[in-house]
XYZ file of C-alpha atoms in Angstrom:
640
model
C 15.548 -12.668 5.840
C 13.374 -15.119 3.811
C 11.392 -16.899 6.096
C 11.480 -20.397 4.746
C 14.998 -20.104 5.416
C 14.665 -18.548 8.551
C 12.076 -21.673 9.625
C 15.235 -23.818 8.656
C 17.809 -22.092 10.595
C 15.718 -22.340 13.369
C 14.746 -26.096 13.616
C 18.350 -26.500 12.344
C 19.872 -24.853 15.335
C 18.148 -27.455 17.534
C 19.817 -30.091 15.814
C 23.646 -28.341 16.350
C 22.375 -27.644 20.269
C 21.723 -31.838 20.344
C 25.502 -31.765 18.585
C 27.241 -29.232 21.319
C 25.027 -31.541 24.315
C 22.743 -27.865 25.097
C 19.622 -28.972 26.158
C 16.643 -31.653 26.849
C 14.978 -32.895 24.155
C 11.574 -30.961 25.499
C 13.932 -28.006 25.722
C 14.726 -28.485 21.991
C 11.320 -29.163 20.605
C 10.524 -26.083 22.836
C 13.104 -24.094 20.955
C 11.931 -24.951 17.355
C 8.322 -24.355 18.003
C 8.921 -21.086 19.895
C 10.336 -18.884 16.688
C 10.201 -15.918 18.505
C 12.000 -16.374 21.227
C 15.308 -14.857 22.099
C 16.894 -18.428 21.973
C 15.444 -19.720 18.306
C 16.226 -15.366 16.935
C 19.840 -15.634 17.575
C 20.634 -19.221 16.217
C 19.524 -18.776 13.043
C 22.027 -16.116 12.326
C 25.496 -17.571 12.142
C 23.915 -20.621 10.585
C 22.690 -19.002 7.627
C 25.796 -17.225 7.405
C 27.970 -20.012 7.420
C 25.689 -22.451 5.155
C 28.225 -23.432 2.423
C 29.944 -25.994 5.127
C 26.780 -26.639 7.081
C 24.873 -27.619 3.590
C 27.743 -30.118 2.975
C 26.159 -33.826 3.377
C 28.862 -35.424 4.398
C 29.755 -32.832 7.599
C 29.570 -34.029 10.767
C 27.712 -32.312 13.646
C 31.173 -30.966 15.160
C 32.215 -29.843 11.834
C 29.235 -28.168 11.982
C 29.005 -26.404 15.461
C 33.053 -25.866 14.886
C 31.828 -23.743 11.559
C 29.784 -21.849 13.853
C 31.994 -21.145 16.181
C 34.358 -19.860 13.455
C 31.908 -17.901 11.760
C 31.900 -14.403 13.234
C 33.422 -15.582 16.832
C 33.626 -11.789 18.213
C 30.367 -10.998 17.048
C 29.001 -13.899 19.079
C 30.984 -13.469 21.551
C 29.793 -9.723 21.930
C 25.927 -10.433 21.570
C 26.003 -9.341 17.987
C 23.201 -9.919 15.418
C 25.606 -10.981 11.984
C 24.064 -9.421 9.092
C 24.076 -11.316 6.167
C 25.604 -9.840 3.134
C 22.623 -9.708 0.607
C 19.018 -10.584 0.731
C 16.968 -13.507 -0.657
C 14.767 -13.717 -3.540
C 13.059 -17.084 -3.794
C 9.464 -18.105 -3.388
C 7.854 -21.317 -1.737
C 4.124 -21.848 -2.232
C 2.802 -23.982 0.264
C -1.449 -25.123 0.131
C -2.386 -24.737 3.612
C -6.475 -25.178 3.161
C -9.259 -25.888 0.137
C -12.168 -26.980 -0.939
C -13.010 -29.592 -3.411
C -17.004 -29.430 -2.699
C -17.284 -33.460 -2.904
C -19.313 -35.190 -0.182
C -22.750 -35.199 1.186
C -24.411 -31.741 2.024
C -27.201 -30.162 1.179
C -27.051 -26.377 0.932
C -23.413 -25.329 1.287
C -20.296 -27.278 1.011
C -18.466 -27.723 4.720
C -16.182 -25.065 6.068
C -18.794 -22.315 3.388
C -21.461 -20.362 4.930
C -23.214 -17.391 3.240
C -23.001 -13.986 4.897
C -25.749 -11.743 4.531
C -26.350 -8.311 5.964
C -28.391 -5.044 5.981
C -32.284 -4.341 6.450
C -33.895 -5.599 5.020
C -31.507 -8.705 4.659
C -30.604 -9.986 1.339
C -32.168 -13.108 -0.428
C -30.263 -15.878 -2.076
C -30.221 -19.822 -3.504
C -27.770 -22.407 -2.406
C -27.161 -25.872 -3.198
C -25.346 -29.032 -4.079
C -24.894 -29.391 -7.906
C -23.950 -32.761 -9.732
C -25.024 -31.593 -12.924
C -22.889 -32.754 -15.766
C -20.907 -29.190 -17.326
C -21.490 -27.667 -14.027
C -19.196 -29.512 -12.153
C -15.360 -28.578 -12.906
C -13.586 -31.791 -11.368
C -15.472 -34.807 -9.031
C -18.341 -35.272 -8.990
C -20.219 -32.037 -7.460
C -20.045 -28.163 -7.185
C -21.539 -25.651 -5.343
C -24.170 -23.197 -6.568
C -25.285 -19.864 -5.276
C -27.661 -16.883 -6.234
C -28.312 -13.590 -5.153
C -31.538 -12.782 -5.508
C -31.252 -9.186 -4.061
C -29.430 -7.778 -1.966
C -32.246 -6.334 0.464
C -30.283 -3.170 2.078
C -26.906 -4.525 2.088
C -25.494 -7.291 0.148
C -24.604 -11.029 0.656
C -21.089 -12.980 0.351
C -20.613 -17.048 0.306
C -17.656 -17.166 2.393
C -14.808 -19.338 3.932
C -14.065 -18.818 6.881
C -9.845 -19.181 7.222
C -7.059 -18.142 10.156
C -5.344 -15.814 7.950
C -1.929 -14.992 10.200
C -0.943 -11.329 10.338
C 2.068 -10.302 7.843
C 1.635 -13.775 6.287
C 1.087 -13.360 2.209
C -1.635 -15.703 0.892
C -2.780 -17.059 -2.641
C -6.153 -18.137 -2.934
C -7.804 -19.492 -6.662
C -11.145 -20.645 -7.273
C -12.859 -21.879 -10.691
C -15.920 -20.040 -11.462
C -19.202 -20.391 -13.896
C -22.205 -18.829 -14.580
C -25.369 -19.504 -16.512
C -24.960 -16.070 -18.404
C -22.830 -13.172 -17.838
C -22.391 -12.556 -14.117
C -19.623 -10.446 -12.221
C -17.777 -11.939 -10.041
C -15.154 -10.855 -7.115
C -13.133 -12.949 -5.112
C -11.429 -11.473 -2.250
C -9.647 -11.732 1.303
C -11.083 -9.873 4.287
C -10.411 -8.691 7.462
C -13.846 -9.536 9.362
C -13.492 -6.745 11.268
C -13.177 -2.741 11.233
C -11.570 -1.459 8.659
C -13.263 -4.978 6.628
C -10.733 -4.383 4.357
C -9.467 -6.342 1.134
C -6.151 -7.764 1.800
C -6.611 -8.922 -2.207
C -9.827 -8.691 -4.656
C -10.334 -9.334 -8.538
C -13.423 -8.774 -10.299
C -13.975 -10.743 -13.366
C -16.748 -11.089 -15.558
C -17.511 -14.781 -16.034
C -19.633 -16.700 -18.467
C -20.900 -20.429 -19.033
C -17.375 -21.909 -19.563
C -15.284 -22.093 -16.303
C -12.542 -19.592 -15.711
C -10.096 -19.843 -12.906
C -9.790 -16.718 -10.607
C -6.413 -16.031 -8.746
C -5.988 -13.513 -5.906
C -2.446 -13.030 -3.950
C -2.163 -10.590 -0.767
C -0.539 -10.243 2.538
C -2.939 -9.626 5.540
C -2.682 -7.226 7.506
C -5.294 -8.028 10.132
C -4.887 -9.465 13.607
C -8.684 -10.970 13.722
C -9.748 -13.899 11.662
C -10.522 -13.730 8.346
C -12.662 -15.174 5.247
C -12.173 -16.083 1.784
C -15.271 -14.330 -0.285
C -16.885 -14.770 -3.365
C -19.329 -11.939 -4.058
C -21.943 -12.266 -7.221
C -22.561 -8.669 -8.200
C -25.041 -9.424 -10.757
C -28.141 -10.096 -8.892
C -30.358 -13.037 -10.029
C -26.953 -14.923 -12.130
C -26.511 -18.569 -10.769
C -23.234 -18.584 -9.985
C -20.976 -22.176 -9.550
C -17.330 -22.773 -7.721
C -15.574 -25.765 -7.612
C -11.729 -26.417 -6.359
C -10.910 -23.487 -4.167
C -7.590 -23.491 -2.700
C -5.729 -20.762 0.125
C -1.729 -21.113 -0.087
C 0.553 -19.521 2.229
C 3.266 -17.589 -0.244
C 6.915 -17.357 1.679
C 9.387 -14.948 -0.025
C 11.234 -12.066 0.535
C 8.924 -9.705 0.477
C 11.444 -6.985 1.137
C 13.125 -7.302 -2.492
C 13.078 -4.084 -4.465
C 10.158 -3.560 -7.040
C 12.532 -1.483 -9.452
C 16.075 -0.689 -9.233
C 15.873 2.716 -11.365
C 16.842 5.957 -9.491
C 14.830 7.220 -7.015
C 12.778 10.116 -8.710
C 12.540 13.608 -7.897
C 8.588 13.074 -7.736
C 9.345 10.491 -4.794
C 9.594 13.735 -2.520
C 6.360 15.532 -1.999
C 4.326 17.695 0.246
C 1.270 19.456 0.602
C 1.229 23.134 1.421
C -1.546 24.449 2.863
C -1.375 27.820 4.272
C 0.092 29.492 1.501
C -1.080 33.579 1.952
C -0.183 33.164 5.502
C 3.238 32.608 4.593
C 5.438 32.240 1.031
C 7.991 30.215 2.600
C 9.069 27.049 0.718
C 9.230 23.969 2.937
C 13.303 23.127 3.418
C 12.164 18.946 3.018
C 14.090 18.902 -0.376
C 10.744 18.135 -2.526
C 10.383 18.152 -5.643
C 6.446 18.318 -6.165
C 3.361 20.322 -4.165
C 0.388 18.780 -4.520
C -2.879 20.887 -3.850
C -5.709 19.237 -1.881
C -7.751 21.363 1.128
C -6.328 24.474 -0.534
C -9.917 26.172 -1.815
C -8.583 25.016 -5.265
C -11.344 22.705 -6.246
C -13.654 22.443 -9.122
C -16.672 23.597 -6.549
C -14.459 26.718 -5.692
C -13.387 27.621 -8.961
C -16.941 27.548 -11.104
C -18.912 28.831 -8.564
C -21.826 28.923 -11.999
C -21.973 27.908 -14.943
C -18.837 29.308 -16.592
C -18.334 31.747 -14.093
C -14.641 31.971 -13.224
C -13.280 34.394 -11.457
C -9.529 34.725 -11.935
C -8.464 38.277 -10.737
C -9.975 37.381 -7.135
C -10.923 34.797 -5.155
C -10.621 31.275 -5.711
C -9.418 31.390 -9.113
C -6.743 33.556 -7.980
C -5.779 31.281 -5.075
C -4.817 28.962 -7.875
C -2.974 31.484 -9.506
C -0.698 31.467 -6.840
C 0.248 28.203 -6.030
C 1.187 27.621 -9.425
C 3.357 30.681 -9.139
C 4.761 29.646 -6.315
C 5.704 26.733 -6.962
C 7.257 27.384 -10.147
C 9.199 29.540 -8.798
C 11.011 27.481 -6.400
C 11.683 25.047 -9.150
C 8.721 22.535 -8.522
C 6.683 20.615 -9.681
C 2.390 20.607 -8.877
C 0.285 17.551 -8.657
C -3.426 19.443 -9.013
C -6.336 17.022 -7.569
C -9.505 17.910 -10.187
C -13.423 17.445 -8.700
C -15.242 18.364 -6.294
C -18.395 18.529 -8.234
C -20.445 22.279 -7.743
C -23.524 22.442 -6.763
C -25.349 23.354 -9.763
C -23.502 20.516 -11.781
C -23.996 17.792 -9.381
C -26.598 15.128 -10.582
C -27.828 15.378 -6.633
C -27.846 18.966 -5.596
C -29.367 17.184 -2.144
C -26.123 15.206 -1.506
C -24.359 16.091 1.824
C -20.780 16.061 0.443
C -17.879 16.507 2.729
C -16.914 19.926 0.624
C -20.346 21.189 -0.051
C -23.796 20.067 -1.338
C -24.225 17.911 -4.317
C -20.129 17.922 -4.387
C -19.385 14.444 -3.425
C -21.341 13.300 -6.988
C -20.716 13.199 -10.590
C -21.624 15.807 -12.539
C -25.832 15.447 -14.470
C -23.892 16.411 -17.716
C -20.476 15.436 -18.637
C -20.385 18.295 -21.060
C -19.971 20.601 -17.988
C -16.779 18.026 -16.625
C -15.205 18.594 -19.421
C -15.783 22.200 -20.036
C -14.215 22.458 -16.197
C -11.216 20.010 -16.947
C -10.326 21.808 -20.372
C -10.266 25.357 -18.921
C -7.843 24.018 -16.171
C -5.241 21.798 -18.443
C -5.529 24.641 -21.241
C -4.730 27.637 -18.490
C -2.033 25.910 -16.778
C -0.891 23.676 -20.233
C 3.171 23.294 -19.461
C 3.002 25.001 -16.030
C 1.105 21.711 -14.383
C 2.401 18.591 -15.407
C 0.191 16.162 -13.091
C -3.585 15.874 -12.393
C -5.242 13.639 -9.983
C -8.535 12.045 -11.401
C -10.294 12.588 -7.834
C -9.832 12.298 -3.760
C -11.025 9.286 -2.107
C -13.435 8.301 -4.106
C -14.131 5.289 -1.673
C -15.149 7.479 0.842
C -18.806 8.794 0.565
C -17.838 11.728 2.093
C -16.194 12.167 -1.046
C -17.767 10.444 -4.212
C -21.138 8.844 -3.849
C -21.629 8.634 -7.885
C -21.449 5.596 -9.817
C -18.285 3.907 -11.112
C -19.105 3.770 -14.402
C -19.279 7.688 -14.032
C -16.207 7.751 -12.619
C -14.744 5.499 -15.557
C -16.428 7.805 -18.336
C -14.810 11.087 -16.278
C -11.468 9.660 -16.413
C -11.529 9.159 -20.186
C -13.028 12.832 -20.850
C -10.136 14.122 -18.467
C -7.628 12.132 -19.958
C -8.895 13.320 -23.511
C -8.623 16.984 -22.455
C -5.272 17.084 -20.588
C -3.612 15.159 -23.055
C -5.105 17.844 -25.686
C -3.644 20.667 -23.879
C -0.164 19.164 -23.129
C 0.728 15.706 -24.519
C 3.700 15.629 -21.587
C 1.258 16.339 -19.137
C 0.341 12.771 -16.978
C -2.843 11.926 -15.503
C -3.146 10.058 -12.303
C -5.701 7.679 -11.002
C -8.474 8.495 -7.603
C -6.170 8.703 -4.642
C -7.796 5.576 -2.701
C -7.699 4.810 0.996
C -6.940 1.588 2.665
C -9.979 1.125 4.063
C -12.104 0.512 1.106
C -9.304 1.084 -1.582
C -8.508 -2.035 -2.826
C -12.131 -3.286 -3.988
C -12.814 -0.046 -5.446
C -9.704 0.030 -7.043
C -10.150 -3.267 -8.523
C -13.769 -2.275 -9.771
C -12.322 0.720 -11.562
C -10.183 -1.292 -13.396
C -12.633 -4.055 -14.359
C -14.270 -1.180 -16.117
C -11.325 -0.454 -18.042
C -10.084 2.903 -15.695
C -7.077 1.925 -16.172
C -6.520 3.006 -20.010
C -7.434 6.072 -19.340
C -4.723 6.939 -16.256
C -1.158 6.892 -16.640
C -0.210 6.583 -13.044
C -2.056 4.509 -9.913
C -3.040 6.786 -6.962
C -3.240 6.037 -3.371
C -3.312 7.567 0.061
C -1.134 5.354 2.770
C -0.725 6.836 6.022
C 1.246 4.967 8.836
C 1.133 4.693 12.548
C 4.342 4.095 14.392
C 4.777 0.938 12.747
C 6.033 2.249 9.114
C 6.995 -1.275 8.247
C 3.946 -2.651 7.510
C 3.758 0.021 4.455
C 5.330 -2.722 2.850
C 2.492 -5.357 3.188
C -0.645 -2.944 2.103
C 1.464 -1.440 -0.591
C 2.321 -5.151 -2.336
C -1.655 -5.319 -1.847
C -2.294 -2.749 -4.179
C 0.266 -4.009 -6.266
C -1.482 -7.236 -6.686
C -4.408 -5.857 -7.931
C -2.668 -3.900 -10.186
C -1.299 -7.302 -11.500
C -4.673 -8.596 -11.687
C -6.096 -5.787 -14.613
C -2.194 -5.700 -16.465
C -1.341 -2.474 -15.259
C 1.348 -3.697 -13.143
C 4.333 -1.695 -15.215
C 2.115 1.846 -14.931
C 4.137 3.924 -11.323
C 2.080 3.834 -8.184
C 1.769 6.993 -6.396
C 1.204 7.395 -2.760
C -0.644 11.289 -3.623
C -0.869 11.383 0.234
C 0.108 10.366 3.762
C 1.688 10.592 7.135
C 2.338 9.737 10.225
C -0.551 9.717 12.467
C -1.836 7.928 15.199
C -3.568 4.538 14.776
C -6.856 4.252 17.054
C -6.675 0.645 16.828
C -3.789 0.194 19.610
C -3.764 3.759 20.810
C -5.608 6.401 22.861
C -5.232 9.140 20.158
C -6.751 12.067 22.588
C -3.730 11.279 25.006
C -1.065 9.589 22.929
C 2.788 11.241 22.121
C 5.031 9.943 19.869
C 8.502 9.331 21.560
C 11.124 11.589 20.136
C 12.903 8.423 18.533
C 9.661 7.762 17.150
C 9.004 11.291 15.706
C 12.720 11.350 14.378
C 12.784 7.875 12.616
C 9.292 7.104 11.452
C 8.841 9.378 8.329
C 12.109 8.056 7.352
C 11.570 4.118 8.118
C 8.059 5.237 5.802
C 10.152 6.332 3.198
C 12.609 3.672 2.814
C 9.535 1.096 2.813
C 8.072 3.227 -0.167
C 11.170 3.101 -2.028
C 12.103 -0.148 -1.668
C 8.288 -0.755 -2.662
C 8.499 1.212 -5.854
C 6.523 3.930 -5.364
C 7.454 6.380 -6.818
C 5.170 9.927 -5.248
C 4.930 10.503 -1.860
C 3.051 13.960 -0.426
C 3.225 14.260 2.793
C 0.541 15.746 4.248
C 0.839 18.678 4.950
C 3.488 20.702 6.013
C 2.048 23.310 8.137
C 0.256 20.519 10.130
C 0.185 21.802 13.692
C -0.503 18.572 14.977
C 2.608 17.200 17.815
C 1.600 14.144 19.665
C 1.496 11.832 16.253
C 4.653 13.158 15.126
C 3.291 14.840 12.133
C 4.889 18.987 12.558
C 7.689 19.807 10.079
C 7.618 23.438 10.870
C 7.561 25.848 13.628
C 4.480 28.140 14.153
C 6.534 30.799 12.185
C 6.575 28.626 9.260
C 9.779 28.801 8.579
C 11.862 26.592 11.437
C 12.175 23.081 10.664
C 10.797 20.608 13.563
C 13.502 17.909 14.622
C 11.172 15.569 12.628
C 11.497 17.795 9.465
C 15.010 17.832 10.151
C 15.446 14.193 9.731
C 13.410 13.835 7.142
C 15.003 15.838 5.144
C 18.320 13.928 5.618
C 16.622 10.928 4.969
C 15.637 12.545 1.576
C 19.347 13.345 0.211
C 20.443 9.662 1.222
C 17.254 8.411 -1.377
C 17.525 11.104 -3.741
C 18.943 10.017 -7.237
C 20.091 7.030 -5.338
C 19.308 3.010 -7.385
C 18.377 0.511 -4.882
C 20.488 -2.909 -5.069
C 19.070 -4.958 -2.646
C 16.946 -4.700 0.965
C 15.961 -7.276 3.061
C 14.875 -7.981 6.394
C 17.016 -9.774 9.300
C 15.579 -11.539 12.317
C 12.559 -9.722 12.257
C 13.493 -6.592 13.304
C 16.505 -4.974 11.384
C 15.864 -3.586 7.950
C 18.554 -2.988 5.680
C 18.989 -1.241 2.066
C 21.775 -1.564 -0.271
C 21.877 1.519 -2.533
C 24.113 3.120 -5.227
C 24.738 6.899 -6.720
C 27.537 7.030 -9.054
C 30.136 6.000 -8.189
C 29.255 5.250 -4.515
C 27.981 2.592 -2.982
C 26.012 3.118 0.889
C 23.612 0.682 3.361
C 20.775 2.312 5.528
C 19.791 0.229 8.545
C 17.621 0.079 11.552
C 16.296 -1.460 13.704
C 12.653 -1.999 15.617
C 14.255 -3.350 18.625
C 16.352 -0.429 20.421
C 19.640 -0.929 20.855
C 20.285 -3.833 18.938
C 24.054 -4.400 17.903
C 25.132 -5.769 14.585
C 28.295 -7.149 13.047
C 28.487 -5.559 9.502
C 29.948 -8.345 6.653
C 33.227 -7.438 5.263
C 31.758 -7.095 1.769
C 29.607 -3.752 2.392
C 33.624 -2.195 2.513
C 31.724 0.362 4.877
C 34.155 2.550 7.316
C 31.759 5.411 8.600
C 28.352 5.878 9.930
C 26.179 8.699 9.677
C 22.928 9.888 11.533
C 19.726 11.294 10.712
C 21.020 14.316 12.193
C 23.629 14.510 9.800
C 26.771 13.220 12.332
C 29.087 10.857 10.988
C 31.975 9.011 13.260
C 33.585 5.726 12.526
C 32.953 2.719 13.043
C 34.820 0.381 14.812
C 35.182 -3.619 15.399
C 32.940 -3.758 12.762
C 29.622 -3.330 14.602
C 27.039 -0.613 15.156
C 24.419 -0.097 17.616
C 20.890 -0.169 15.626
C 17.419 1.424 16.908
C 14.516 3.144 15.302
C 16.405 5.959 13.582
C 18.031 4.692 10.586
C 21.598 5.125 9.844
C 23.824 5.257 6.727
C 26.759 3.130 6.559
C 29.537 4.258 3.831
């Protein structure tokens, strides 16, 4: 449900209470403030349901509570939540903080502060400005300068209450006295410190107006940052504003077909089996399967195809072609005698987690790989987390200049053949992301990689994956498909005592679906799960038996939430009340709704428009339905 309309139902339904005689007017006020309580949930339903005679001006108040009454009597009368027929689309903007810099002050304007860290600390200049050009609008500005940035770094920040799930815009105009870069973001001030929206720009001496938009994700407070990443550039902002953006955030990003690349998975113990997972993917993609460039060129052109490594690779592509597939093939990690630091403690061997001292040797190792496999692999992932040191501590102009050679040489060997960016990771994704393509990354990649894993909350997929989606918009690559190259469910340590946690079996059932659904309906268009053999219970993440070849109850479901998706157009999804999700879809000729709900047991009354007569399970049961309401909970259902 849009929100704005759901703030309107609510302090609405007060109003029709003081018409029906319910209630003190501290019980009201009560009711209006307290949105989430059973009372103020319930009302707004059959108000927004039967708006055409409550919007009238000239209706009275018992025309009104009469309309209500009217409007879907049994399903009140039986405790029902009425769903509403279709979901909203519009947008309200609405300035809820800023900063024009005018008054007295010395250093930094009120409500700023600068936030330095490391050891040793950074150094940096702030001050008042009334300098004629260096003041946008009024009569001052503010100035700030990095000097260095010591061990760590330095922001000038905002501090703000960002509210959790709330989408925010925030725009600042920006100046230097040369050519400085620039980055604007929302953070968490807490762990992860992640970006709930960044954009880099490089500014000059005329003033240019950056624009961020993200949803935070956060429960702690938050700041609005500007960070100068050119040390020693006098930087100026003037007119900041934060605005609270209220749509429905549910609304699909494309209504195409779900592709067959939607539904992926990693194998990872292939040798030890040759069983093909019974999910219904279409795509394998190879990560932690000794496949990488630091197995495969062990020295300078050595490879070794009729054993080891190079003949592990041989395989997978054999076997995956011969179940029909398709194979998404990660390229890097960097060998040790290529890596510009040998020394470099990389997470898959020394010196791997850099770029490579001569990009000659890069693309010798990409070339041999899209010219072997030219027309039997179709995708290639630029790199794994990247963001992660673990993984890549090289520069990003390195990475930039790797992307281009790669794209170069794929394209060379197969002009079909696509080219995905660095799988990123929420915690430092969306910064790095937005640095890559600052440096134009993004001309080089056909596709936009990330990694979003989920705890037992799926639904909040939605939020981190419009994130990346806004910085996407930022750089103009907003049409190129986003790619989720890998995830699942796990547990999150943040709310949970991982070493002792278990997934309920409604949870373990449902959540890999509810993940999916929030994917689709969020455009992505790859998902890998990760991985199939995973032995792992308590989280929820085993799809197969320890023989390999009996599917979990998870994988079971999963798999059935697969064929509903597959080939399948979205129409319309939406949320209701806060807590049931629902997805109009087509195939041919048919048209179906998948619901759930994050309250258990919640019942629904189903409009008369959906046409819908049966309902079937996750476990592949269908029954009719009957008084036109079903019982909702965490496992989705499909209504036809």
């Amino acid at each position: 449900m849009n929100s704005s309309v759901y703030r309107w139902a609510v302090s609405f339904s007060v109003v029709l209470l003081a018409a029906c005689g319910g209630g003190s007017g501290t019980e009201q006020s009560e009711v209006a403030a307290g949105q989430d309580s059973v009372a103020a949930a319930e009302q707004p339903v059959a108000i927004e349901a039967a708006a055409p005679l409550l919007l009238q001006p000239n209706t009275t108040p018992v025309e009104r509570a009469q309309a209500v009454a009217s409007y879907g009597a049994a399903a009140s009368l039986s405790g029902a939540l009425a769903l509403p027929a279709a979901g909203g689309a519009s947008v309200t903007v609405t300035p809820v903080a800023g900063s024009d810099f005018e008054g007295s002050w010395s250093k930094t304007a009120p409500g700023w502060k600068m936030n330095i860290w490391g050891s040793p600390a950074g150094t940096f200049e702030t001050e008042r400005e009334t300098r004629s050009g260096y003041v946008y609008a009024g009569a001052t500005s503010q100035r700030f300068r990095m000097l260095s940035s010591g061990g760590g770094g330095g922001h000038l920040t905002f501090p703000f209450a960002f509210k959790k799930g709330r989408a925010y815009r925030a725009s600042a105009y920006v100046r230097s006295d040369g050519n400085a870069s620039v980055e604007l973001l929302i953070r968490r001030d807490a762990h992860p410190w992640d970006a709930a929206a960044a954009k880099t720009v490089q500014v000059g001496t005329s003033w240019q107006k950056i624009e961020i938009q993200g949803t935070y994700v956060g429960d702690v407070l938050g700041t609005l940052r500007v960070n100068s990443k050119t040390a020693g550039a006098n930087v100026w902002i003037d007119n900041m504003s934060i605005a609270e953006v209220d749509y429905n955030e549910m609304a699909p990003v494309s209504k195409a077909a779900a592709p067959d690349t939607l539904f992926g998975v990693h194998v990872n113990k292939l040798g030890e089996h040759s069983n093909w997972p019974t999910l219904g993917q279409g795509i394998v993609r190879l990560w932690n399967t000794g496949t990488t460039w630091a197995d495969l060129e062990r020295a300078n052109n050595v490879w070794d195809w009729s054993g080891g490594h190079g003949l592990r690779l041989d395989m997978y592509v054999d076997y995956v072609r011969r179940n029909g597939g398709q194979m998404l093939y990660t390229l890097g990690q960097t060998p040790t005698w290529a890596s510009a630091n040998p020394s470099s403690v990389g997470q898959y061997g020394m010196g791997a987690n850099m770029h490579p001292a001569n990009m000659d040797d890069w693309r010798d190792y990409v070339r041999t790989i899209a010219r072997r496999y030219a027309g039997k692999i179709k995708y290639y992932e630029l790199w794994n987390e990247p963001d992660f040191s673990g993984t890549y501590k090289g520069t990003m102009e390195k990475m930039v200049e790797m992307a281009r050679i790669a794209h170069q040489e794929i394209k060379a060997a197969d002009a079909t053949a696509v080219l995905v960016s660095p799988g990123l990771t929420l915690g430092q994704g969306y910064p790095w992301l937005d640095r890559f393509l600052e440096l134009g990354g993004g001309q080089w990649v056909d596709h936009i990689g990330f990694h979003f894993y989920y705890n037992n909350k799926p639904e909040l997929l939605g939020s981190q994956i419009q994130n990346v989606r806004e910085v996407m918009r930022n750089h103009g690559v907003e049409n190129k498909p986003l790619w989720n190259t890998e995830g699942a469910f796990i547990c999150d340590p943040s709310f949970q005592q991982c070493s002792t946690w278990e997934a309920t079996a409604a949870e373990k059932n449902s959540v890999n679906a509810r993940a999916l659904m929030m994917m689709w309906g969020k455009g992505i268009s790859n998902f890998n799960y990760y991985y199939w053999e995973r032995s792992k219970e308590g989280a929820g993440s085993r799809m197969v038996e320890a023989d390999y070849r009996t599917p979990t109850a998870a994988a079971t479901s999963y798999a059935e939430a697969i064929r509903w998706v597959k080939g399948a157009s979205l129409v319309d999804s939406y949320q209701v009340n806060h807590n049931v999700y629902v997805f109009r879809a087509t195939r041919g000729g048919e048209s179906f709704v998948i619901a759930w709900a994050t309250t258990p047991n919640t019942v629904v009354s189903l409009p008369a428009e959906w046409g819908v007569s049966k309902v079937r399970t996750l476990a592949g049961q269908e029954s009719g339905i009957s008084a036109a309401t079903v019982t909702l909970g965490l496992e989705p259902v499909l209504l036809k």
